[in-house]
Coordinates of C-alpha atoms in Angstrom, one line a residue:
Chain V
X1 CA -7.2 26.2 26.5
X2 CA -6.3 22.6 27.2
X3 CA -6.8 21.8 23.6
X4 CA -4.7 24.7 22.4
X5 CA -1.8 23.8 24.7
X6 CA -2.1 20.2 23.5
X7 CA -2.1 21.4 19.9
X8 CA 1.0 23.4 20.3
X9 CA 2.9 20.6 22.0
X10 CA 1.8 18.2 19.4
X11 CA 2.9 20.5 16.6
X12 CA 6.3 20.9 18.2
X13 CA 6.5 17.2 18.6
X14 CA 5.9 16.9 14.8
X15 CA 9.1 18.7 14.0
X16 CA 11.4 15.6 14.0
X17 CA 9.0 13.9 11.6
X18 CA 9.0 16.9 9.2
X19 CA 12.8 17.1 9.5
X20 CA 13.0 13.3 8.7
X21 CA 10.8 13.6 5.7
X22 CA 12.5 16.6 4.3
X23 CA 15.9 14.9 4.9
X24 CA 15.0 11.8 3.0
X25 CA 13.3 13.7 0.3
X26 CA 16.4 16.0 0.0
X27 CA 18.7 13.0 -0.1
X28 CA 16.7 11.1 -2.7
X29 CA 15.3 13.9 -4.9
X30 CA 18.0 16.5 -4.7
X31 CA 21.3 15.1 -3.6
X32 CA 21.0 11.9 -5.7
X33 CA 18.3 13.3 -7.9
X34 CA 18.6 14.2 -11.6
X35 CA 21.6 16.3 -12.4
X36 CA 20.5 19.4 -14.4
X37 CA 24.0 20.6 -15.3
X38 CA 24.0 19.4 -18.9
X39 CA 20.4 20.5 -19.6
X40 CA 21.4 24.1 -19.1
X41 CA 24.6 23.9 -21.1
X42 CA 25.1 24.3 -24.8
X43 CA 27.0 21.8 -26.9
X44 CA 30.6 20.9 -26.2
X45 CA 30.9 22.9 -22.9
X46 CA 34.3 23.8 -21.5
X47 CA 35.2 22.7 -18.0
X48 CA 34.8 26.3 -16.8
X49 CA 31.3 26.5 -18.1
X50 CA 30.4 23.3 -16.4
X51 CA 31.9 24.5 -13.2
X52 CA 30.1 27.8 -13.5
X53 CA 26.7 26.1 -13.9
X54 CA 27.4 23.6 -11.1
X55 CA 28.2 26.6 -8.9
X56 CA 25.0 28.4 -9.9
X57 CA 23.0 25.3 -9.1
X58 CA 24.9 24.9 -5.8
X59 CA 26.2 21.4 -6.7
X60 CA 29.7 22.2 -5.5
X61 CA 28.6 23.1 -1.9
X62 CA 28.9 20.5 0.9
X63 CA 26.0 18.3 1.7
X64 CA 24.9 19.9 5.0
X65 CA 25.0 23.4 3.5
X66 CA 22.8 22.4 0.7
X67 CA 20.4 20.6 3.1
X68 CA 20.4 23.8 5.3
X69 CA 19.4 25.9 2.3
X70 CA 16.7 23.5 1.4
X71 CA 15.3 23.7 4.9
X72 CA 15.5 27.5 5.0
X73 CA 13.5 27.7 1.7
X74 CA 11.0 25.3 3.2
X75 CA 10.7 27.2 6.5
X76 CA 10.2 30.6 4.8
X77 CA 7.8 29.1 2.2
X78 CA 10.1 30.5 -0.5
X79 CA 9.8 27.8 -3.1
X80 CA 10.6 30.0 -6.1
X81 CA 9.5 29.1 -9.6
X82 CA 9.2 25.8 -11.4
X83 CA 12.4 24.9 -13.3
X84 CA 10.6 23.5 -16.3
X85 CA 7.8 26.1 -16.9
X86 CA 9.1 29.1 -14.9
X87 CA 5.6 29.4 -13.3
X88 CA 5.8 30.3 -9.5
X89 CA 5.3 27.2 -7.4
X90 CA 2.6 28.8 -5.3
X91 CA 0.6 29.4 -8.6
X92 CA 1.2 25.8 -9.7
X93 CA -0.2 24.6 -6.4
X94 CA -3.1 27.0 -6.5
X95 CA -4.0 25.7 -9.9
X96 CA -3.6 22.0 -9.4
X97 CA -4.6 21.2 -5.8
X98 CA -8.2 22.3 -6.3
X99 CA -8.5 20.0 -9.4
X100 CA -7.1 17.1 -7.5
X101 CA -9.4 17.7 -4.6
X102 CA -12.4 18.1 -6.8
X103 CA -11.5 14.8 -8.5
X104 CA -10.8 12.7 -5.5
X105 CA -13.2 14.0 -2.8
X106 CA -16.5 12.4 -4.1
X107 CA -14.9 9.0 -4.5
X108 CA -13.2 9.2 -1.2
X109 CA -16.3 10.1 0.7
X110 CA -18.6 7.7 -1.1
X111 CA -16.0 4.9 -0.8
X112 CA -15.9 5.3 3.0
X113 CA -19.6 5.9 3.5
X114 CA -20.7 2.9 1.3
X115 CA -17.9 0.8 2.9
X116 CA -19.3 1.5 6.4
X117 CA -22.9 0.8 5.2
X118 CA -22.0 -2.5 3.6
X119 CA -19.9 -3.4 6.7
X120 CA -22.9 -2.7 8.9
X121 CA -25.1 -4.9 6.8
X122 CA -22.5 -7.6 6.7
X123 CA -21.8 -7.4 10.4
X124 CA -25.5 -7.5 11.2
X125 CA -26.0 -10.6 9.2
X126 CA -22.8 -12.1 10.4
X127 CA -22.1 -15.6 9.0
X128 CA -25.3 -15.5 7.0
X129 CA -25.5 -15.6 3.2
X130 CA -25.7 -11.8 2.9
X131 CA -22.5 -11.5 4.9
X132 CA -20.8 -14.1 2.7
X133 CA -21.9 -12.3 -0.5
X134 CA -20.6 -9.0 0.8
X135 CA -17.3 -10.4 2.0
X136 CA -16.8 -12.4 -1.2
X137 CA -17.4 -9.2 -3.2
X138 CA -14.8 -7.4 -1.0
X139 CA -12.2 -10.0 -1.5
X140 CA -12.7 -9.8 -5.2
X141 CA -12.4 -6.0 -5.0
X142 CA -9.2 -6.3 -3.1
X143 CA -7.8 -8.7 -5.7
X144 CA -8.3 -6.5 -8.7
X145 CA -5.5 -4.1 -9.5
X146 CA -6.6 -0.4 -9.5
X147 CA -5.1 0.0 -13.0
X148 CA -7.2 -2.9 -14.3
X149 CA -10.3 -1.3 -12.9
X150 CA -9.5 2.0 -14.4
X151 CA -8.9 0.6 -17.8
X152 CA -11.9 -1.7 -17.7
X153 CA -14.2 1.1 -16.6
X154 CA -12.8 3.3 -19.3
X155 CA -13.6 0.6 -21.9
X156 CA -17.1 0.1 -20.4
X157 CA -18.1 3.7 -19.9
X158 CA -16.0 5.8 -22.3
X159 CA -15.2 3.8 -25.4
X160 CA -17.1 2.8 -28.4
X161 CA -16.9 -0.8 -27.2
X162 CA -19.1 0.1 -24.2
X163 CA -21.5 2.9 -23.4
X164 CA -19.4 5.6 -24.9
X165 CA -21.0 8.1 -22.6
X166 CA -18.2 9.9 -20.9
X167 CA -15.0 11.7 -22.1
X168 CA -12.0 9.4 -22.4
X169 CA -9.5 11.8 -21.0
X170 CA -8.7 15.4 -20.2
X171 CA -10.2 18.0 -17.9
X172 CA -12.2 20.6 -19.8
X173 CA -14.5 21.8 -17.0
X174 CA -16.5 24.9 -17.4
X175 CA -19.8 24.0 -15.7
X176 CA -21.1 21.7 -13.0
X177 CA -22.4 19.2 -15.7
X178 CA -18.9 19.1 -17.3
X179 CA -17.5 18.4 -13.9
X180 CA -19.8 15.5 -13.3
X181 CA -19.1 14.1 -16.8
X182 CA -15.3 14.2 -16.2
X183 CA -15.3 12.8 -12.7
X184 CA -17.9 10.0 -13.1
X185 CA -15.6 7.2 -14.5
X186 CA -12.6 8.0 -12.2
X187 CA -14.9 8.2 -9.2
X188 CA -16.6 4.9 -10.0
X189 CA -13.2 3.3 -10.3
X190 CA -12.0 4.8 -7.0
X191 CA -15.2 3.6 -5.2
X192 CA -14.9 0.1 -6.6
X193 CA -11.4 -0.4 -5.4
X194 CA -11.8 1.4 -2.0
X195 CA -14.9 -0.6 -1.2
X196 CA -13.1 -3.9 -1.1
X197 CA -10.6 -2.8 1.5
X198 CA -12.9 -0.5 3.4
X199 CA -15.8 -2.9 3.8
X200 CA -13.5 -5.6 5.1
X201 CA -11.7 -3.3 7.6
X202 CA -14.9 -1.8 8.8
X203 CA -16.7 -5.1 9.2
X204 CA -13.8 -6.5 11.3
X205 CA -14.0 -3.4 13.5
X206 CA -17.8 -3.6 13.8
X207 CA -17.9 -7.3 14.5
X208 CA -15.4 -6.9 17.3
X209 CA -17.6 -4.3 18.9
X210 CA -20.7 -6.5 18.4
X211 CA -19.2 -9.3 20.5
X212 CA -18.9 -7.0 23.5
X213 CA -21.0 -7.5 26.6
X214 CA -22.8 -4.2 26.4
X215 CA -24.2 -5.0 23.0
X216 CA -25.5 -8.3 24.3
X217 CA -27.1 -6.5 27.2
X218 CA -28.7 -3.9 24.9
X219 CA -30.0 -6.8 22.7
X220 CA -31.4 -8.5 25.8
X221 CA -33.3 -5.3 26.7
X222 CA -34.9 -5.4 23.3
X223 CA -33.2 -2.5 21.6
X224 CA -34.3 -2.1 18.0
X225 CA -31.8 -3.4 15.4
X226 CA -31.3 0.0 13.8
X227 CA -30.7 1.8 17.1
X228 CA -28.4 -1.1 18.2
X229 CA -26.3 -0.8 15.1
X230 CA -26.1 3.0 15.2
X231 CA -25.9 3.8 18.9
X232 CA -24.3 0.7 20.5
X233 CA -22.0 -0.5 17.7
X234 CA -21.2 2.2 15.2
X235 CA -20.7 5.0 17.7
X236 CA -18.4 2.8 19.8
X237 CA -16.4 1.8 16.8
X238 CA -15.6 5.4 15.8
X239 CA -12.0 5.5 16.9
X240 CA -10.6 2.9 14.5
X241 CA -12.9 4.3 11.8
X242 CA -11.6 7.9 12.3
X243 CA -8.0 6.6 12.4
X244 CA -8.4 4.9 9.1
X245 CA -10.1 7.8 7.3
X246 CA -7.8 10.5 8.7
X247 CA -4.6 8.7 7.9
X248 CA -5.6 8.1 4.4
X249 CA -6.2 11.8 3.7
X250 CA -2.6 13.1 3.3
X251 CA -1.8 10.2 1.0
X252 CA -5.0 10.6 -1.0
X253 CA -4.3 14.3 -1.5
X254 CA -0.9 13.7 -3.2
X255 CA -0.4 10.2 -4.5
X256 CA -3.9 8.7 -4.4
X257 CA -4.9 10.6 -7.5
X258 CA -1.6 10.1 -9.3
X259 CA -2.7 7.0 -11.2
X260 CA -6.1 8.5 -12.1
X261 CA -4.6 11.8 -13.1
X262 CA -1.9 10.3 -15.3
X263 CA -4.3 7.8 -16.9
X264 CA -7.1 10.2 -17.5
X265 CA -4.7 13.1 -18.4
X266 CA -6.0 15.3 -15.6
X267 CA -3.7 18.2 -14.6
X268 CA -3.8 17.7 -10.9
X269 CA -1.1 17.8 -8.2
X270 CA -0.3 14.1 -8.4
X271 CA 0.6 14.4 -12.1
X272 CA 2.6 17.6 -11.5
X273 CA 4.6 16.0 -8.7
X274 CA 5.3 12.9 -10.7
X275 CA 6.5 15.0 -13.7
X276 CA 8.6 17.0 -11.3
X277 CA 10.4 13.9 -10.0
X278 CA 11.1 12.6 -13.5
X279 CA 12.4 16.0 -14.7
X280 CA 14.1 17.0 -11.4
X281 CA 12.0 20.0 -10.9
X282 CA 13.2 20.7 -7.4
X283 CA 11.2 23.7 -6.4
X284 CA 7.9 21.8 -6.9
X285 CA 9.3 18.7 -5.2
X286 CA 10.3 20.7 -2.2
X287 CA 6.9 22.3 -1.9
X288 CA 4.9 19.1 -2.3
X289 CA 7.0 16.9 0.0
X290 CA 7.3 19.6 2.7
X291 CA 3.6 20.4 2.6
X292 CA 2.7 16.7 2.7
X293 CA 4.8 16.2 5.8
X294 CA 3.2 19.2 7.5
X295 CA -0.2 17.9 6.4
X296 CA 0.7 14.6 8.1
X297 CA 1.6 16.3 11.4
X298 CA -1.6 18.4 11.3
X299 CA -3.6 15.2 10.5
X300 CA -2.1 13.5 13.6
X301 CA -3.2 16.4 15.7
X302 CA -6.8 16.6 14.3
X303 CA -7.1 12.8 14.7
X304 CA -6.2 13.1 18.4
X305 CA -8.7 15.9 18.9
X306 CA -11.4 13.9 17.1
X307 CA -10.7 11.0 19.5
X308 CA -11.5 13.3 22.3
X309 CA -14.7 14.4 20.6
X310 CA -16.1 10.9 20.0
X311 CA -14.8 9.5 23.3
X312 CA -14.7 11.9 26.2
X313 CA -12.7 9.4 28.2
X314 CA -9.7 10.0 26.0
X315 CA -7.4 12.5 27.7
X316 CA -5.2 14.9 25.8
X317 CA -2.0 14.5 27.8
Chain O
X1 CA 7.9 -26.1 12.9
X2 CA 7.1 -27.5 16.3
X3 CA 10.7 -26.8 17.5
X4 CA 10.0 -23.1 18.1
X5 CA 10.6 -21.7 21.6
X6 CA 8.2 -22.5 24.4
X7 CA 4.6 -21.5 23.7
X8 CA 3.3 -18.7 25.9
X9 CA -0.3 -19.9 25.1
X10 CA -1.7 -21.8 28.1
X11 CA -4.9 -23.6 28.7
X12 CA -5.4 -24.9 25.2
X13 CA -8.1 -27.5 24.7
X14 CA -6.7 -30.2 22.5
X15 CA -8.5 -30.6 19.2
X16 CA -9.3 -34.2 18.5
X17 CA -8.2 -35.1 15.1
X18 CA -7.2 -38.6 15.8
X19 CA -3.7 -38.0 17.1
X20 CA -3.2 -38.5 20.8
X21 CA -0.1 -36.5 21.5
X22 CA -0.2 -32.9 22.8
X23 CA -0.5 -30.5 19.9
X24 CA 1.6 -27.5 19.0
X25 CA -0.1 -24.4 17.6
X26 CA 1.3 -25.4 14.2
X27 CA -0.2 -28.8 14.2
X28 CA -3.5 -27.2 15.0
X29 CA -3.0 -24.5 12.4
X30 CA -2.4 -27.1 9.7
X31 CA -5.5 -29.0 10.9
X32 CA -7.7 -26.0 10.8
X33 CA -6.2 -24.9 7.4
X34 CA -7.0 -28.3 5.9
X35 CA -10.6 -28.0 6.9
X36 CA -10.9 -24.5 5.3
X37 CA -12.0 -25.3 1.8
X38 CA -11.6 -21.9 0.3
X39 CA -8.2 -21.6 1.9
X40 CA -7.1 -24.9 0.4
X41 CA -8.4 -23.9 -3.0
X42 CA -6.4 -20.7 -2.7
X43 CA -3.3 -22.6 -1.7
X44 CA -3.6 -25.1 -4.5
X45 CA -3.9 -22.3 -7.0
X46 CA -0.9 -20.5 -5.6
X47 CA 1.1 -23.7 -5.8
X48 CA 0.0 -24.2 -9.4
X49 CA 1.3 -20.7 -10.2
X50 CA 4.5 -21.5 -8.3
X51 CA 5.1 -24.6 -10.4
X52 CA 4.6 -22.5 -13.6
X53 CA 7.1 -19.9 -12.2
X54 CA 9.6 -22.7 -11.4
X55 CA 9.2 -24.1 -14.9
X56 CA 9.9 -20.7 -16.4
X57 CA 12.9 -20.2 -14.1
X58 CA 14.3 -23.6 -15.2
X59 CA 13.7 -22.7 -18.8
X60 CA 11.2 -25.4 -19.5
X61 CA 8.5 -23.3 -21.0
X62 CA 7.7 -19.8 -22.2
X63 CA 11.2 -19.4 -23.4
X64 CA 9.9 -17.7 -26.6
X65 CA 8.4 -14.8 -24.6
X66 CA 10.7 -12.3 -26.3
X67 CA 10.6 -13.6 -29.8
X68 CA 9.2 -11.3 -32.5
X69 CA 7.9 -13.6 -35.1
X70 CA 4.1 -13.7 -35.3
X71 CA 1.9 -11.3 -37.1
X72 CA 1.0 -8.0 -35.4
X73 CA -2.1 -8.2 -33.2
X74 CA -3.1 -11.7 -34.2
X75 CA -6.4 -12.9 -32.7
X76 CA -6.5 -16.0 -30.5
X77 CA -5.7 -19.1 -32.4
X78 CA -4.3 -22.6 -32.0
X79 CA -0.8 -21.3 -32.7
X80 CA -1.1 -18.2 -30.6
X81 CA -3.4 -19.2 -27.7
X82 CA -3.9 -15.7 -26.5
X83 CA -3.1 -13.9 -29.7
X84 CA -0.1 -11.6 -30.3
X85 CA 0.8 -8.0 -29.3
X86 CA 1.7 -5.0 -31.3
X87 CA 5.0 -6.3 -32.5
X88 CA 3.9 -9.9 -32.9
X89 CA 5.1 -11.4 -29.6
X90 CA 3.1 -14.4 -28.2
X91 CA 0.8 -13.1 -25.4
X92 CA 0.4 -16.5 -23.9
X93 CA 4.2 -17.0 -23.5
X94 CA 4.5 -13.5 -22.1
X95 CA 1.7 -14.1 -19.6
X96 CA 3.3 -17.4 -18.5
X97 CA 6.8 -15.8 -18.2
X98 CA 5.4 -13.0 -16.1
X99 CA 4.4 -15.5 -13.5
X100 CA 8.1 -15.9 -12.7
X101 CA 8.5 -12.1 -12.5
X102 CA 5.6 -11.8 -10.1
X103 CA 7.0 -14.5 -7.8
X104 CA 10.4 -12.8 -8.0
X105 CA 9.0 -9.5 -7.0
X106 CA 6.6 -10.9 -4.4
X107 CA 9.1 -13.2 -2.7
X108 CA 12.0 -10.8 -2.6
X109 CA 9.9 -8.0 -1.2
X110 CA 7.9 -10.2 1.2
X111 CA 10.9 -12.0 2.6
X112 CA 13.1 -8.9 3.0
X113 CA 10.5 -6.6 4.4
X114 CA 9.4 -9.3 6.9
X115 CA 12.9 -9.8 8.1
X116 CA 13.5 -6.1 8.5
X117 CA 10.1 -5.6 10.1
X118 CA 10.8 -8.5 12.5
X119 CA 14.2 -7.2 13.5
X120 CA 13.3 -3.6 14.0
X121 CA 9.9 -4.4 15.5
X122 CA 11.5 -6.8 18.0
X123 CA 14.2 -4.3 19.0
X124 CA 11.6 -1.5 19.3
X125 CA 9.3 -3.7 21.4
X126 CA 12.0 -5.1 23.6
X127 CA 13.5 -1.7 24.3
X128 CA 10.2 0.1 24.3
X129 CA 10.3 3.5 25.8
X130 CA 14.1 3.9 25.3
X131 CA 15.9 5.8 22.6
X132 CA 16.1 2.7 20.4
X133 CA 12.3 2.5 20.3
X134 CA 12.1 6.3 19.6
X135 CA 14.4 6.1 16.7
X136 CA 12.7 3.1 15.1
X137 CA 9.2 4.7 15.6
X138 CA 10.5 7.9 14.1
X139 CA 11.9 6.1 11.1
X140 CA 8.6 4.3 10.7
X141 CA 6.7 7.6 10.9
X142 CA 8.9 9.3 8.4
X143 CA 8.6 6.5 5.8
X144 CA 4.8 6.3 6.3
X145 CA 4.4 10.0 5.7
X146 CA 6.1 10.0 2.2
X147 CA 3.5 9.2 -0.5
X148 CA 4.4 5.7 -1.7
X149 CA 4.5 6.3 -5.5
X150 CA 6.5 9.4 -5.1
X151 CA 8.9 7.6 -2.9
X152 CA 9.4 4.8 -5.4
X153 CA 9.8 7.4 -8.2
X154 CA 12.4 9.2 -6.1
X155 CA 14.3 6.0 -5.3
X156 CA 14.2 4.9 -8.9
X157 CA 15.7 8.1 -10.1
X158 CA 18.2 8.3 -7.3
X159 CA 19.4 4.8 -8.2
X160 CA 19.3 5.8 -11.9
X161 CA 17.9 2.8 -13.6
X162 CA 19.0 0.1 -11.1
X163 CA 16.6 -2.8 -11.9
X164 CA 16.1 -3.3 -8.2
X165 CA 15.1 0.3 -7.4
X166 CA 11.4 -0.9 -7.2
X167 CA 12.3 -3.7 -4.8
X168 CA 14.3 -1.5 -2.6
X169 CA 11.6 1.2 -2.5
X170 CA 9.0 -1.4 -1.6
X171 CA 11.0 -3.1 1.0
X172 CA 11.9 0.2 2.7
X173 CA 8.2 1.1 3.0
X174 CA 6.5 -2.3 3.4
X175 CA 8.3 -3.3 6.6
X176 CA 6.6 -0.7 8.7
X177 CA 3.3 -2.5 9.3
X178 CA 5.0 -5.7 10.2
X179 CA 7.3 -3.8 12.5
X180 CA 4.4 -2.2 14.3
X181 CA 2.6 -5.5 14.8
X182 CA 5.8 -7.3 16.0
X183 CA 6.6 -4.4 18.3
X184 CA 3.2 -4.7 20.0
X185 CA 3.4 -8.5 20.3
X186 CA 7.0 -8.3 21.7
X187 CA 5.9 -5.7 24.4
X188 CA 3.2 -8.2 25.4
X189 CA 5.6 -11.2 25.3
X190 CA 8.5 -9.7 27.2
X191 CA 6.5 -9.8 30.4
X192 CA 5.7 -13.5 30.2
X193 CA 7.3 -15.9 32.7
X194 CA 9.4 -17.7 30.1
X195 CA 11.2 -14.5 29.4
X196 CA 11.6 -13.8 33.1
X197 CA 13.0 -17.3 33.5
X198 CA 15.5 -16.9 30.7
X199 CA 16.6 -13.6 32.3
X200 CA 16.9 -15.2 35.7
X201 CA 19.3 -17.8 34.5
X202 CA 21.4 -15.2 32.8
X203 CA 20.6 -15.7 29.2
X204 CA 22.1 -12.7 27.2
X205 CA 19.6 -10.1 25.9
X206 CA 20.3 -10.8 22.3
X207 CA 19.5 -14.5 22.8
X208 CA 16.3 -13.6 24.7
X209 CA 15.1 -11.4 21.9
X210 CA 16.0 -13.6 18.9
X211 CA 15.8 -17.1 20.4
X212 CA 13.0 -16.8 22.9
X213 CA 10.8 -13.9 21.9
X214 CA 11.0 -13.5 18.2
X215 CA 10.0 -17.1 17.3
X216 CA 6.8 -16.5 19.2
X217 CA 5.8 -13.8 16.7
X218 CA 6.2 -16.2 13.8
X219 CA 2.4 -16.4 13.3
X220 CA 2.3 -12.6 12.7
X221 CA 5.3 -12.7 10.4
X222 CA 3.7 -15.5 8.3
X223 CA 0.5 -13.7 7.8
X224 CA 2.2 -10.3 7.1
X225 CA 4.5 -12.0 4.6
X226 CA 1.4 -13.2 2.6
X227 CA -0.1 -9.7 2.8
X228 CA 3.1 -8.0 1.6
X229 CA 3.5 -10.5 -1.2
X230 CA 0.1 -9.5 -2.6
X231 CA 0.8 -5.8 -2.0
X232 CA 4.1 -6.2 -3.9
X233 CA 2.6 -7.8 -6.9
X234 CA -0.2 -5.3 -7.1
X235 CA 2.2 -2.3 -6.7
X236 CA 4.4 -3.7 -9.4
X237 CA 1.5 -3.3 -11.9
X238 CA 1.0 0.4 -11.0
X239 CA 4.8 1.0 -11.0
X240 CA 5.3 -0.6 -14.4
X241 CA 2.5 1.5 -15.7
X242 CA 4.3 4.6 -14.4
X243 CA 7.5 3.4 -16.0
X244 CA 9.2 2.6 -12.7
X245 CA 8.6 -1.1 -12.5
X246 CA 10.3 -4.1 -14.0
X247 CA 13.2 -3.0 -16.2
X248 CA 14.2 -6.2 -17.9
X249 CA 11.9 -9.1 -18.9
X250 CA 8.2 -8.8 -18.9
X251 CA 5.5 -8.7 -16.2
X252 CA 1.8 -8.5 -16.1
X253 CA 2.2 -4.9 -15.1
X254 CA 4.2 -4.2 -18.3
X255 CA 1.7 -6.0 -20.4
X256 CA -1.2 -4.0 -18.9
X257 CA 0.9 -0.8 -19.4
X258 CA 1.4 -1.8 -23.0
X259 CA -2.3 -2.5 -23.4
X260 CA -3.3 1.0 -22.4
X261 CA -2.3 2.0 -25.9
X262 CA -4.3 -0.7 -27.6
X263 CA -7.6 -1.2 -25.7
X264 CA -9.2 1.9 -27.2
X265 CA -8.3 0.6 -30.7
X266 CA -10.1 -2.7 -29.8
X267 CA -7.2 -5.0 -29.1
X268 CA -7.8 -6.6 -25.7
X269 CA -5.6 -9.7 -25.6
X270 CA -2.7 -8.2 -23.6
X271 CA -5.1 -6.5 -21.2
X272 CA -7.5 -9.4 -20.6
X273 CA -4.9 -12.1 -20.2
X274 CA -2.5 -10.2 -18.0
X275 CA -5.5 -9.1 -15.8
X276 CA -6.8 -12.7 -15.6
X277 CA -3.4 -14.1 -14.6
X278 CA -2.8 -11.3 -12.1
X279 CA -6.3 -11.6 -10.6
X280 CA -6.1 -15.3 -10.3
X281 CA -2.8 -15.2 -8.3
X282 CA -3.8 -12.3 -6.1
X283 CA -7.3 -13.7 -5.4
X284 CA -5.8 -17.1 -4.5
X285 CA -3.2 -15.6 -2.3
X286 CA -5.8 -13.5 -0.5
X287 CA -8.0 -16.5 0.1
X288 CA -5.0 -18.5 1.5
X289 CA -4.0 -15.5 3.6
X290 CA -7.5 -15.2 5.1
X291 CA -7.5 -18.9 5.9
X292 CA -4.1 -18.7 7.5
X293 CA -5.2 -15.7 9.7
X294 CA -8.3 -17.6 10.8
X295 CA -6.3 -20.8 11.5
X296 CA -3.6 -19.0 13.5
X297 CA -5.7 -16.6 15.4
X298 CA -9.1 -17.8 16.5
X299 CA -10.1 -14.3 17.6
X300 CA -9.5 -12.9 14.2
X301 CA -12.8 -12.0 12.6
X302 CA -11.7 -11.7 9.0
X303 CA -14.2 -14.3 7.7
X304 CA -15.9 -16.3 10.4

């Protein structure tokens, strides 16, 4: 009951955030966004034709009225059909979101799990050679651009100059083995880049916990290293770890896969959104931006509840 | 550097480096930095790049970056050190010229977003709990919840081809982390005695914030500026690939974007050399940034 009350209050508290995001997106993507008037007109239009189209598109209405309509569509989940293909927005989302999730999830999970493992090893051997190697690797990983990794991995794994073992681009998935073939190279690239940042962040968190008194005491009592790392250090570091993982989820869902999707020609939500911005496909933009903002608010809520789960001292006030 | 406002740090044990006078945090930082070998290597490499960039800016070298005169896709040779690209431009000149572009993007974004982050962070921190704080936190929350690449794309199209669309988009999103850190530090600092003392003798609030408190967050700003610099250069590459980056001139990002068409045909010059230059600068900057963090904050555990 307490959690439910808290959830409702938190969701209501998220309204200003959603309003802010929708306002900025409206301002940038619709009000100052691409003007579609001339795309819909024939050659040599008369002034009346121009005015008529502008009226149809709602361009002649005052700013606040247009923003109000935008919000109303958002609130009623009535996004209409895509301007460029005529496909209903809900269908576009239903088609592309699963592809993006299938593409990004393995890399996201492995990137974080391996990051934590490497960080544990590095933190355990703090200042030793193993730690130095791992941290050196992580600085290198941080310094290479994602795009370079993607291109290099494509050359290594998918081209005739390398292993030539995986498809270069596209998304022609009919079975699980197809799926594995198509996601291998993108996933490896994602993990490689994520590892640099993740390992470093997690190591800093773990090392901070390791210097606490309770860890020293546990060590003095002769706790085995494995148990010490898991129970005394990792479990007590869960709050920053959860924060990092949770907060990257909304961004990963939309823009995290944009580069991979456009480079590998995979028809996911990131690619669709990017195309929608460049062509001014407003129904899709509204849906994506609005849903991302809502996803953010929900993530904030779940994160707070997770804090409570890992640390009962945290109160949901 | 030592002329900044009174140090809140008390009980400092003086490091003996031969000088007898009482040391400021900056003297100590420089001392620690100079003993950090990796950090100094990083700094030297960054300075080397910077000299290259200044040379390009003054028009001393790489002036022929746009000339189309060589053969198409020439291999590496004495005349074309790194070969040529698809229309016969010298890859070496382009890679060198791009150093200037990188510093332009990095410096503009780092300086502006640090200034905005410092101002808004200081205001939010000093007036924490009031409506000013609420508004700044709300703005930060909103900007953080819009996916970055989509935001840049939207800004680029809203500004319809303005060459600084990329810079504006980066500055408006990159200040938030700096702002959050400064806010936290200012909340801590505003309860120190030197602030109380300033208030007691009737120093105006604006002066307290900007003359007494903000200079004490300088160590955060410096480290954040280096981090933002790196982030800006790396984002430029992705944005150029997406067609939203540098509009005039050439950059490593544009070279890599260009190379996506040629690597599968076996022409690696653009890709390899732009990558090497980019990696060198980013890696050096990261090493310097780490050393700076260690030197400024002994509790920092980045690379002990």
